[in-house]
Coordinates of C-alpha atoms and ligand atoms in Angstrom, one line a residue:
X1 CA 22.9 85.7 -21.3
X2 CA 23.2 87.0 -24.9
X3 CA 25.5 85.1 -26.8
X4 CA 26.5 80.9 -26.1
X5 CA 29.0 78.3 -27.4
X6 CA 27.7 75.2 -27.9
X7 CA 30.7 73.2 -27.8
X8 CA 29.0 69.8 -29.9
X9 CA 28.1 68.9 -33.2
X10 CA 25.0 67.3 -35.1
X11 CA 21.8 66.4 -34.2
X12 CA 22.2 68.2 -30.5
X13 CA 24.3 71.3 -31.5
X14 CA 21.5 72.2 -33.5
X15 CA 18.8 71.0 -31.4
X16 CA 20.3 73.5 -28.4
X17 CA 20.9 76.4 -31.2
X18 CA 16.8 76.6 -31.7
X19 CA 16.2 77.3 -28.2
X20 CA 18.8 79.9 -27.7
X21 CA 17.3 81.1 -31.1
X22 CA 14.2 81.2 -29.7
X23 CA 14.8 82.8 -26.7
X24 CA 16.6 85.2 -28.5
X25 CA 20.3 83.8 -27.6
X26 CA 22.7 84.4 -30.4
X27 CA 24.5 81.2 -31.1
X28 CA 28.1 80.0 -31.6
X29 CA 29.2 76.8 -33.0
X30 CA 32.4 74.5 -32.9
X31 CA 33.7 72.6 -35.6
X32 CA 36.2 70.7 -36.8
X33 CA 38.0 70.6 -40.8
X34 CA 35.1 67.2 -41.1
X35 CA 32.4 69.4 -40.5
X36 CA 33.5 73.0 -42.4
X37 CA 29.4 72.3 -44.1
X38 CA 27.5 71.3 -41.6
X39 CA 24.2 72.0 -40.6
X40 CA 25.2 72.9 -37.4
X41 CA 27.5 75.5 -38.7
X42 CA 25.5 77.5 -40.7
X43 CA 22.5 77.2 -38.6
X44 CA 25.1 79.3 -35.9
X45 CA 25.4 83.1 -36.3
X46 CA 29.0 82.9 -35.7
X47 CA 31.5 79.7 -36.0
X48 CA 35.0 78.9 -34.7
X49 CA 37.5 76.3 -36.4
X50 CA 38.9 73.9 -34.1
X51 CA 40.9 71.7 -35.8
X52 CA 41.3 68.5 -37.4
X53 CA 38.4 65.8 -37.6
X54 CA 40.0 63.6 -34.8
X55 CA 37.9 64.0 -31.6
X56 CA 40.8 64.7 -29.5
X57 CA 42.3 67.4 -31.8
X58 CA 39.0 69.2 -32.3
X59 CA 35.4 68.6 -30.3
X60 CA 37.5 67.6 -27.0
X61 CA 40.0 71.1 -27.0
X62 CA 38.3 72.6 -23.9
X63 CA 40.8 75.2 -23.7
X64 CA 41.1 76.2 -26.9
X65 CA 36.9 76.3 -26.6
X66 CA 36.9 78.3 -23.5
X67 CA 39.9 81.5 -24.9
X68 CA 37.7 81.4 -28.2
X69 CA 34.4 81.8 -26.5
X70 CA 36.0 84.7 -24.4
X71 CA 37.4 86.4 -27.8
X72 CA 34.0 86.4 -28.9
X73 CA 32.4 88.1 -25.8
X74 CA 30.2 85.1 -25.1
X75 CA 28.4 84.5 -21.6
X76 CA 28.2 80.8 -21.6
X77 CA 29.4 77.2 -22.8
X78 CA 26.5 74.6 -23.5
X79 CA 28.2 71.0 -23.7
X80 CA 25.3 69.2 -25.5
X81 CA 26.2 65.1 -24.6
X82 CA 28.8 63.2 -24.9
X83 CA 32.4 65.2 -25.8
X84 CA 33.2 67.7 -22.9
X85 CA 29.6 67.5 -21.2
X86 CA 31.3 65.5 -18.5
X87 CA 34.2 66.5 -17.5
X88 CA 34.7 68.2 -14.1
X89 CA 37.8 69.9 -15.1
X90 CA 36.3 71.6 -18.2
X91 CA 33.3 72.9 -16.2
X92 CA 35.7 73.9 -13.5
X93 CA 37.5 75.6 -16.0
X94 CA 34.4 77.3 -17.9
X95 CA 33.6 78.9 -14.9
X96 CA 36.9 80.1 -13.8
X97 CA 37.2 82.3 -17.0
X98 CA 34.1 84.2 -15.7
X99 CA 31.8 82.1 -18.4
X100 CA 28.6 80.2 -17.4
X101 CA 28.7 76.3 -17.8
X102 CA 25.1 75.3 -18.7
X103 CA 25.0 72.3 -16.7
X104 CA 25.9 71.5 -12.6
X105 CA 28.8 72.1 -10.8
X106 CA 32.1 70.3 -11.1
X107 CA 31.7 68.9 -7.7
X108 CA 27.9 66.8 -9.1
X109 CA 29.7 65.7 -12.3
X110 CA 33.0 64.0 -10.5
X111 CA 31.0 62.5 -7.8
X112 CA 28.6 61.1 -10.0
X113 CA 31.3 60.4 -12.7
X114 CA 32.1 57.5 -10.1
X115 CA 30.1 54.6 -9.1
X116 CA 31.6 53.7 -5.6
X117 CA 31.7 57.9 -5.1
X118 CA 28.1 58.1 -5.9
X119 CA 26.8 55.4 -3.5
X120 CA 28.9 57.4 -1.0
X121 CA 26.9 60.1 -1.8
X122 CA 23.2 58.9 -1.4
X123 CA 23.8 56.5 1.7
X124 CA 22.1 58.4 3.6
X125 CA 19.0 59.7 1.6
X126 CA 17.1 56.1 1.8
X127 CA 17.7 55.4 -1.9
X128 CA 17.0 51.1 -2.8
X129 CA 20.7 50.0 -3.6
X130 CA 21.3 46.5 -5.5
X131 CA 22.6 44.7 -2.6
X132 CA 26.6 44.3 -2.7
X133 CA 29.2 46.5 -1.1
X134 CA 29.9 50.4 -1.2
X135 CA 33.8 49.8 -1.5
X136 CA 36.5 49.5 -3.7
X137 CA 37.5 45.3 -3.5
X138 CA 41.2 43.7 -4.4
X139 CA 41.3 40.8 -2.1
X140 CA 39.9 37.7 -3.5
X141 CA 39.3 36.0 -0.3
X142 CA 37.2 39.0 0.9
X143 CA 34.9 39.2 -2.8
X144 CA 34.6 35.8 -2.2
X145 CA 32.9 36.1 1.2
X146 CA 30.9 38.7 0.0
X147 CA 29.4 36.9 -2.9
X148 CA 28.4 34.3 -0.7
X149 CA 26.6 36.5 1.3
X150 CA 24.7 37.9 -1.4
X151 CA 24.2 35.0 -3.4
X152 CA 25.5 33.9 -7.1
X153 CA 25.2 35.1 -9.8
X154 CA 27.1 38.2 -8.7
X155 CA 27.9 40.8 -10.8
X156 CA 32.0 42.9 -10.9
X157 CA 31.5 46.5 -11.8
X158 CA 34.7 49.2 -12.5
X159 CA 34.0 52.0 -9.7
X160 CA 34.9 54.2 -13.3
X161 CA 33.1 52.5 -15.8
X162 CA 30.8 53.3 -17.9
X163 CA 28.3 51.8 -20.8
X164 CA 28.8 48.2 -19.4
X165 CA 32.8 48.6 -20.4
X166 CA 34.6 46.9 -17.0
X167 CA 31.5 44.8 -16.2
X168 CA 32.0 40.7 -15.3
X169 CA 29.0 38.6 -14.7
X170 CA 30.0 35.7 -12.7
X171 CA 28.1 33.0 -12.3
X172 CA 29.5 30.3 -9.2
X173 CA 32.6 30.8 -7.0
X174 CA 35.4 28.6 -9.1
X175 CA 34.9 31.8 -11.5
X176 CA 35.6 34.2 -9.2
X177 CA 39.3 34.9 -8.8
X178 CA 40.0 34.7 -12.5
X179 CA 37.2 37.4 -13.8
X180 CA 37.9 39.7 -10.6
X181 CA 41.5 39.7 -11.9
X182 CA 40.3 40.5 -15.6
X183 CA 37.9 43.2 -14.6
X184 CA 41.0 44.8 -12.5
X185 CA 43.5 45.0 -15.0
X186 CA 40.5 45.9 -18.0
X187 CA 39.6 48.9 -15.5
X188 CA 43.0 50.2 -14.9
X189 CA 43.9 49.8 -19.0
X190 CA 40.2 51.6 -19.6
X191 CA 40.0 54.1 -17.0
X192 CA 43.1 54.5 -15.0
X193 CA 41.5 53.5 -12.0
X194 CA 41.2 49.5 -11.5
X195 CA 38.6 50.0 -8.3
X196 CA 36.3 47.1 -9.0
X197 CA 32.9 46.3 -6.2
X198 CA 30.5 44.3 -6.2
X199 CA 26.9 43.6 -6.9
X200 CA 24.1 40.9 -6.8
X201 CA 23.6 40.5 -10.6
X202 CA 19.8 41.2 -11.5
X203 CA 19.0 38.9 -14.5
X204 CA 16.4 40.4 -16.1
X205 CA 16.4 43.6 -15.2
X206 CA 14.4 46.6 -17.3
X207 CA 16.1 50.1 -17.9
X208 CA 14.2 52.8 -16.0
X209 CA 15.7 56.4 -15.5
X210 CA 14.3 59.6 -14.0
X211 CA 14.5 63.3 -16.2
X212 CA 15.2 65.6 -13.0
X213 CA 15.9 69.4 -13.4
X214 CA 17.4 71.4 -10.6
X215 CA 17.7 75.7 -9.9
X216 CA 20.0 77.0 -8.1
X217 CA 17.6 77.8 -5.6
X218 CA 16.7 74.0 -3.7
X219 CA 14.2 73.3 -5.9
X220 CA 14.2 69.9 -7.9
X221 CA 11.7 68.4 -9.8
X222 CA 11.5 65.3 -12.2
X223 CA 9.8 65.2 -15.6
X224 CA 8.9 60.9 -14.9
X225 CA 10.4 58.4 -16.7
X226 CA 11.9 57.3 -20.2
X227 CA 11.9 53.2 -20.7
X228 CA 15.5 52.1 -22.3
X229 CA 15.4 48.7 -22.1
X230 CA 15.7 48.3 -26.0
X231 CA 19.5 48.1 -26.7
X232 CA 22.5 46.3 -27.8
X233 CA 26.2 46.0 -26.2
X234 CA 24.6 49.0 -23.9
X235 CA 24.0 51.0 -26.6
X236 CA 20.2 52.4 -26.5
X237 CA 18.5 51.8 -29.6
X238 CA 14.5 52.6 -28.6
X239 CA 13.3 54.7 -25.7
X240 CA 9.9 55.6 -25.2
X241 CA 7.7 57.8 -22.0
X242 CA 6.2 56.7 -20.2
X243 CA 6.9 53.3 -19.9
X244 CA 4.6 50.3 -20.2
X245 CA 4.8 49.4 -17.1
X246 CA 5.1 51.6 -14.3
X247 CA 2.3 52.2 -12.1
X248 CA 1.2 55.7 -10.6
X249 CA 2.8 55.0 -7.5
X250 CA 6.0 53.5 -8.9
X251 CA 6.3 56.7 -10.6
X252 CA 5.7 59.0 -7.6
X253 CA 8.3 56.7 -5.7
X254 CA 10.7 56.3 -7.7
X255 CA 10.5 60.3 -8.9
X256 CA 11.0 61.0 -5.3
X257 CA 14.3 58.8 -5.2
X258 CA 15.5 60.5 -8.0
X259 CA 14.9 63.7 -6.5
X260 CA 17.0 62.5 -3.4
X261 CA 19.9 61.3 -5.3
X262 CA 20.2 65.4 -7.3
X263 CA 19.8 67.0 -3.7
X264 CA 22.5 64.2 -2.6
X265 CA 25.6 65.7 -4.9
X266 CA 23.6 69.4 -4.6
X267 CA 22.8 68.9 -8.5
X268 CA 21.8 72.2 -10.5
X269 CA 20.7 71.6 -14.2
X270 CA 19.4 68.7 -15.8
X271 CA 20.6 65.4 -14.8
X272 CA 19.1 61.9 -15.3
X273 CA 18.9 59.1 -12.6
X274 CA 19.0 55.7 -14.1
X275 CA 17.3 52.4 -12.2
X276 CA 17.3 48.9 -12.9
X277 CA 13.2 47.7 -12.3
X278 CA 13.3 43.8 -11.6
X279 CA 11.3 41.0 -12.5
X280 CA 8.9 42.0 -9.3
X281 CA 9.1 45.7 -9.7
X282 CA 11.9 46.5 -7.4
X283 CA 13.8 49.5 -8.2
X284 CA 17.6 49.9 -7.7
X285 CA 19.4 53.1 -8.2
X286 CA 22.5 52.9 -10.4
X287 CA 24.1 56.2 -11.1
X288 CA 23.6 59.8 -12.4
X289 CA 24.1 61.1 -15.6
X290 CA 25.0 64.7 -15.5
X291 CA 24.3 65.8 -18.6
X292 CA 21.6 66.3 -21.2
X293 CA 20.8 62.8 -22.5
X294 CA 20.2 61.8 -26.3
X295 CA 17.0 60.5 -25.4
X296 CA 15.5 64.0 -23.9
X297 CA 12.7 64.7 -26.4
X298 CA 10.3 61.5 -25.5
X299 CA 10.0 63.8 -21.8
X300 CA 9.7 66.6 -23.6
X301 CA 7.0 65.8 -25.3
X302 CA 4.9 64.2 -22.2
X303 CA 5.6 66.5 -20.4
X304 CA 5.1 69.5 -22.7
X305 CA 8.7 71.4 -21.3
X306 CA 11.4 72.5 -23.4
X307 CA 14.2 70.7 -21.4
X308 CA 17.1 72.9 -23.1
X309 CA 15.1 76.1 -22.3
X310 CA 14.6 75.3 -18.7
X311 CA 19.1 74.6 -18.9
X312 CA 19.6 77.8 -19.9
X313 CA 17.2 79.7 -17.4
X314 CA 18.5 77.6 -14.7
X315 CA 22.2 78.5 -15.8
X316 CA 21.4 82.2 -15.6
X317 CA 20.0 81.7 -11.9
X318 CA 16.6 82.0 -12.3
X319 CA 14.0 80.0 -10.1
X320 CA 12.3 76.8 -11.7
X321 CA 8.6 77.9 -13.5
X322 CA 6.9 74.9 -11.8
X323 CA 6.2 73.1 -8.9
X324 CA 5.7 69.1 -9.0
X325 CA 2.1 69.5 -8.7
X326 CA 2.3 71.2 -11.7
X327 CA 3.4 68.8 -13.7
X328 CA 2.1 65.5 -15.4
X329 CA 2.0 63.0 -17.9
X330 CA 0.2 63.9 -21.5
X331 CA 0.4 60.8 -23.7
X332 CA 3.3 58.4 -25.1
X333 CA 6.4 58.9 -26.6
X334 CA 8.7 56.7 -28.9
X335 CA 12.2 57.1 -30.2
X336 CA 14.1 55.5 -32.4
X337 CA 17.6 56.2 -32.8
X338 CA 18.9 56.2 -36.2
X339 CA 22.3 54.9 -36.4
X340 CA 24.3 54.5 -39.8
X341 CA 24.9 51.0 -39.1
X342 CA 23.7 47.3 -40.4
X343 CA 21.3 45.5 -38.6
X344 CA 21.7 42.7 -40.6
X345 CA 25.5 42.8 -40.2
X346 CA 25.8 42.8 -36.3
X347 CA 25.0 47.0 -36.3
X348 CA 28.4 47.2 -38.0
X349 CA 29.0 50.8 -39.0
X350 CA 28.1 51.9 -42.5
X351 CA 30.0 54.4 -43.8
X352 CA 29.3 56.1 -47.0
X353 CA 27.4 59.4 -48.7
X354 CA 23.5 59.8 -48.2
X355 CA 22.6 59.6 -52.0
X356 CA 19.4 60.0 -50.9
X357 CA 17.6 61.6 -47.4
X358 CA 14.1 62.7 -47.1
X359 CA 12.7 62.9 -43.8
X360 CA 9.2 61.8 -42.5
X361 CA 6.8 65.3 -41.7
X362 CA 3.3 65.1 -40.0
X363 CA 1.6 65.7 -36.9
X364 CA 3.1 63.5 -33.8
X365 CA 6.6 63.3 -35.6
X366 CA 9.3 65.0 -34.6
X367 CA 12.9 64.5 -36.3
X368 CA 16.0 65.5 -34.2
X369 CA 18.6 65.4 -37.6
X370 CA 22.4 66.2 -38.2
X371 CA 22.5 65.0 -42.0
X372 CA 21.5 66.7 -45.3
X373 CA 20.9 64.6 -48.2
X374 CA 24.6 64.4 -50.5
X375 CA 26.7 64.8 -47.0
X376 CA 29.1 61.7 -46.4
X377 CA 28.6 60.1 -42.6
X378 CA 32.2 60.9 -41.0
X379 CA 34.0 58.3 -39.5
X380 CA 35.1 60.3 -36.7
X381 CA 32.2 60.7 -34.8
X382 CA 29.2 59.0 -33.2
X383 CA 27.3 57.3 -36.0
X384 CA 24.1 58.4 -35.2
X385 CA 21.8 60.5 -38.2
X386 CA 19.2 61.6 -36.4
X387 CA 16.4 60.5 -33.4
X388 CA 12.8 60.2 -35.1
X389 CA 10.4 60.5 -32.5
X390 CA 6.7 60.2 -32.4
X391 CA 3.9 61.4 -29.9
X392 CA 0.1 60.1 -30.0
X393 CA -2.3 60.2 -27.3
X394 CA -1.6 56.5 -26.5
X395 CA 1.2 54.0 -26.7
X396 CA -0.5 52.1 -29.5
X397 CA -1.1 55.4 -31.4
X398 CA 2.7 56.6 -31.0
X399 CA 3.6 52.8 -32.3
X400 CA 1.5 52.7 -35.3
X401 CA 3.2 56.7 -36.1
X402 CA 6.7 55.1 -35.5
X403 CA 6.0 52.1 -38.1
X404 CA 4.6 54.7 -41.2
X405 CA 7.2 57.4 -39.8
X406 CA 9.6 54.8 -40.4
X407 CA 8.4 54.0 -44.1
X408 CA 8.2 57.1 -45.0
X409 CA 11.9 57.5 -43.8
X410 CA 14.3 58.4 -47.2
X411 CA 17.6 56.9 -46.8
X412 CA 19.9 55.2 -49.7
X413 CA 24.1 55.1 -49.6
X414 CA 23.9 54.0 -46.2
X415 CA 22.6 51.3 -43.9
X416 CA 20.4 52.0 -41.1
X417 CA 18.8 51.0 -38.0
X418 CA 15.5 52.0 -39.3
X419 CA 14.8 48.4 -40.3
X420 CA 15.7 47.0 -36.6
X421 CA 13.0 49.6 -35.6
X422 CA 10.2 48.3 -37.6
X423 CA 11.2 44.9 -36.1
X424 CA 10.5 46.3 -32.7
X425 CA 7.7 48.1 -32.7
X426 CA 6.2 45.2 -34.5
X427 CA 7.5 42.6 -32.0
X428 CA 4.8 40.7 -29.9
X429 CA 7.3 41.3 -26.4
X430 CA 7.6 45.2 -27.7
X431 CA 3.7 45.8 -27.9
X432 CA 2.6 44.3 -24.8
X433 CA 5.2 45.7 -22.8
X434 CA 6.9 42.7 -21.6
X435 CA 10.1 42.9 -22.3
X436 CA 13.1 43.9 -20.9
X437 CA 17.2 44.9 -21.6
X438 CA 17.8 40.7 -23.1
X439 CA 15.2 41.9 -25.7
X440 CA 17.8 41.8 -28.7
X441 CA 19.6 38.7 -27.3
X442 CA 16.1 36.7 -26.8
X443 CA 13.9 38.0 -29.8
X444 CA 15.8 39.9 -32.3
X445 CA 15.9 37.7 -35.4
X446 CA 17.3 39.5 -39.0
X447 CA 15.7 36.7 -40.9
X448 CA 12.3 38.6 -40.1
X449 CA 13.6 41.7 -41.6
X450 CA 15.5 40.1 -44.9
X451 CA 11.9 38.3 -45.6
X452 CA 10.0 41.6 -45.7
X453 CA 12.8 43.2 -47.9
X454 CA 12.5 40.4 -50.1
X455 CA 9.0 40.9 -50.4
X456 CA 9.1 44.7 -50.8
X457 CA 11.8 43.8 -53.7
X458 CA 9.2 41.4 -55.1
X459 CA 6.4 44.4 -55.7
X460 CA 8.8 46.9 -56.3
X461 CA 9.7 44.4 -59.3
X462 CA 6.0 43.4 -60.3
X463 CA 5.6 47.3 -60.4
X464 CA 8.2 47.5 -62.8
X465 CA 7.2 44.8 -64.7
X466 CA 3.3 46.1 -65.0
X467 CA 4.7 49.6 -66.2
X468 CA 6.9 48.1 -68.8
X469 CA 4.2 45.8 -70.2
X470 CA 2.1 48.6 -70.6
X471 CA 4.4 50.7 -71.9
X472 CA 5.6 48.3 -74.9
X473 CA 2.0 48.7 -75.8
X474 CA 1.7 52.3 -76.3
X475 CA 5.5 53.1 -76.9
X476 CA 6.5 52.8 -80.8
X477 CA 9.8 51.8 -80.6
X478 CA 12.1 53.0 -82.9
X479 CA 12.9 50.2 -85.6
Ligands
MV4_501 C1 23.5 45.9 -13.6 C2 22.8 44.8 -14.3 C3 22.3 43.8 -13.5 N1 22.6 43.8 -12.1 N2 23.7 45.8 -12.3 C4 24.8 48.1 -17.6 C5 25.5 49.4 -17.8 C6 25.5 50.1 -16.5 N3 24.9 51.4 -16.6 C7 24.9 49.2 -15.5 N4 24.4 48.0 -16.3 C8 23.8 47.0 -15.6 N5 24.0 46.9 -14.3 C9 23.3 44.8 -11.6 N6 23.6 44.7 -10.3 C10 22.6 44.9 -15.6 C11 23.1 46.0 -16.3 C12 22.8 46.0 -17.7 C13 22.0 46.9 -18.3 C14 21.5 48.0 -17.6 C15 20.8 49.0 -18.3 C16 20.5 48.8 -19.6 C17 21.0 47.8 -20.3 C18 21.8 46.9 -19.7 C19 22.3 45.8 -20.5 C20 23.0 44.8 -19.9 C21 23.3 44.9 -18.5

């Protein structure tokens, strides 16, 4: 493989770039008339135009990616996340025009790409399943029956569905009918497809998933966990690795499961099995993603692989470097996702031009970016400015480099989540570990975070006021 696409934009199309760079790859980007100065684009040794800003006109033309990428003699398309990454067609596709599709086969990324599809899939390979039922359910009399038998609450999930969109917690049977109905007719307006099932609703569950990486050769192996309990409306916020609370055997279990579901769709690539943990440590598998996930770096970094380097040798066939036995865990890893949004103001987007944007630098802190200072945040895309992440030897040690990381964190013409992250890490539930995916409904609190910035204002005024008074004494004025 000489030359790649990397059909994405920001943070990741560069992140992907430096590997290929590195292993001596020459790079392509994609961009759209939003993004004619963006990093990503100049960082690429050659560039094609898409189109306008709009999503659907630019970042999502799979065609018009895959007759560009063949103009230019490239050998493969990397999808980054989100945009094309999963979509069956387009990998079809890719690979039909004689290029390489870093990532797994069509056939992994539609099975997985549904729920009821998926739990088809693993039935056999012994993976712990949330009790409920396997099958697509319309009759009301029949769902009925079934949450009986498992027991209220129960929870309605779109077969399609994704990010918690489709999703109906339902609490006693009088409920039943009347949210099974909604979550139909939200599923077939969101998705096309208004196959609803089943599920015993785990209250307080915590977000585990499982980094696995597959060759084309049998062998899988998994890179452990990432914790990414810390969100809000199912949008990850924090994600840290290991987490707090899994135990060496936990782990080994749950890695094997994972392991099982990629041989169970014949996965090749890097893919990302995602549990629920409950209250007693039960795991649950939920789905596959089949992509590259934002939140790669916290197992890159404990586990010391370059997760986009291991994509790409994969992609060209070549057998994994490692065995399991070769790999552990070295130290903890935080991430904190910064978003161009309020935190005081619901995480409302906040548009507007980075007047100022100086990133943290030191050992332990690594900064996935998109933004330069002076560029306006576009309000086409993902609002996301960068991931900082931080590595110390411990989970205390990567916290306290997350709170001065954060501090030392330039931004001003926008609003960010930095703010809600310094609430976290700081957070009694957070530093013990004992938390879990309510923690923004139970514990999150923006009165906390406009106290401190009215006390940082009160110094940053006293400073002022010091400096002036001193200054009248030494200044002559003119009269
Ligand atoms: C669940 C659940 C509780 N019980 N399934 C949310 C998105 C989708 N990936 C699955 N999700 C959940 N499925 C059962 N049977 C709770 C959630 C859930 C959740 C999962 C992971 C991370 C954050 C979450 C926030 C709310 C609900």
């Amino acid at each position: 493989m000489k030359k790649i696409v990397v059909a994405n934009r920001g943070e990741i199309a560069l992140r992907v770039m430096r590997t290929a760079k590195k292993m001596g790859i020459k790079t392509v980007a994609v961009y759209s008339e939003a993004d004619r100065n963006a990093p990503h684009v100049r960082f690429a040794d050659e560039a094609i135009l898409l189109g306008p800003p709009p999503s659907n006109q630019s970042y999502l033309l799979g065609d018009k990616i895959i007759e560009e990428a063949k103009k230019l003699n490239a050998d493969g398309i990397h999808p980054g996340y989100g945009f094309l990454s999963e979509n069956a067609t387009f990998a079809e596709a890719v690979e039909k025009n004689g290029l390489v599709f870093i990532g797994p086969k069509s056939h992994a990324i539609r099975v997985m790409g549904s729920k009821l599809a998926a739990k088809d899939a693993v039935k056999d390979y012994n993976i712990p399943m949330v009790p409920g039922i396997d099958e697509a359910i319309t009759d009301v009399a029949k769902a009925k029956q079934i949450a009986k038998e498992i027991g209220f609450p129960i929870l309605i999930k779109a077969s399609a569905g994704g990010g918690g969109k489709g999703m109906r917690v339902v609490e006693k049977e009088e409920d039943l009918e009347s949210q099974m109905k909604r979550a139909i007719s939200e599923a077939t307006s969101a998705f096309g497809d208004g196959s609803v099932f089943i599920e015993k609703y785990v209250t307080s569950p915590r977000h585990i998933e499982i980094q696995v990486m597959a060759d084309t050769h049998g062998n899988t192996v998994h890179f452990f966990e990432r914790e990414c309990s810390i969100q809000r409306r199912h949008q990850k916020v924090v994600e840290e690795a290991p987490s707090a609370v899994l135990t060496p055997e936990l782990r080994a279990k749950m890695g094997e499961a994972a392991c099982k579901v990629a041989k169970a769709c014949d996965y090749v690539g890097a893919g990302t099995v995602e549990f629920l943990l409950d209250g007693d440590h039960n795991f649950y598998f939920l789905e596959m993603n089949t992509r590259l996930q934002v939140e790669h770096p916290v197992t890159e970094l404990i586990s010391g692989v370059d997760l986009v380097e291991l994509q790409i040798k994969v992609a060209r066939g070549e057998h994994l470097p490692f065995t399991q036995e070769d790999l552990s865990i070295n130290g903890h890893a935080m991430e904190l996702r910064v978003y161009a949004e309020d935190p005081l103001n619901d995480f409302l987007p906040s548009v507007g031009v980075l007047e100022r944007y100086r990133l943290p630098v030191g050992e332990g802190i690594r900064v996935d970016n998109g933004f330069e200072e002076g560029m306006e945040v576009p309000i086409y895309y993902d609002p996301m400015l960068a991931k900082l992440i931080t590595y110390g030897k411990t989970r205390e040690e990567a916290i306290a480099l997350m709170i001065s990381a954060i501090a030392d964190y330039q931004i001003e013409g926008v609003q960010t989540t930095l703010p809600f992250g310094a609430f976290v890490m700081q957070h009694e539930a957070f530093t013990t570990g004992n938390f879990d995916t309510h923690f923004v409904k139970h514990f999150y609190d923006t009165a906390i975070i406009k106290k401190s910035q009215e006390e940082e204002a009160k110094v940053a005024a006293m400073v002022a006021l010091k400096k002036y008074l001193e200054d009248k004494n030494t200044i002559k004025l003119p009269q």
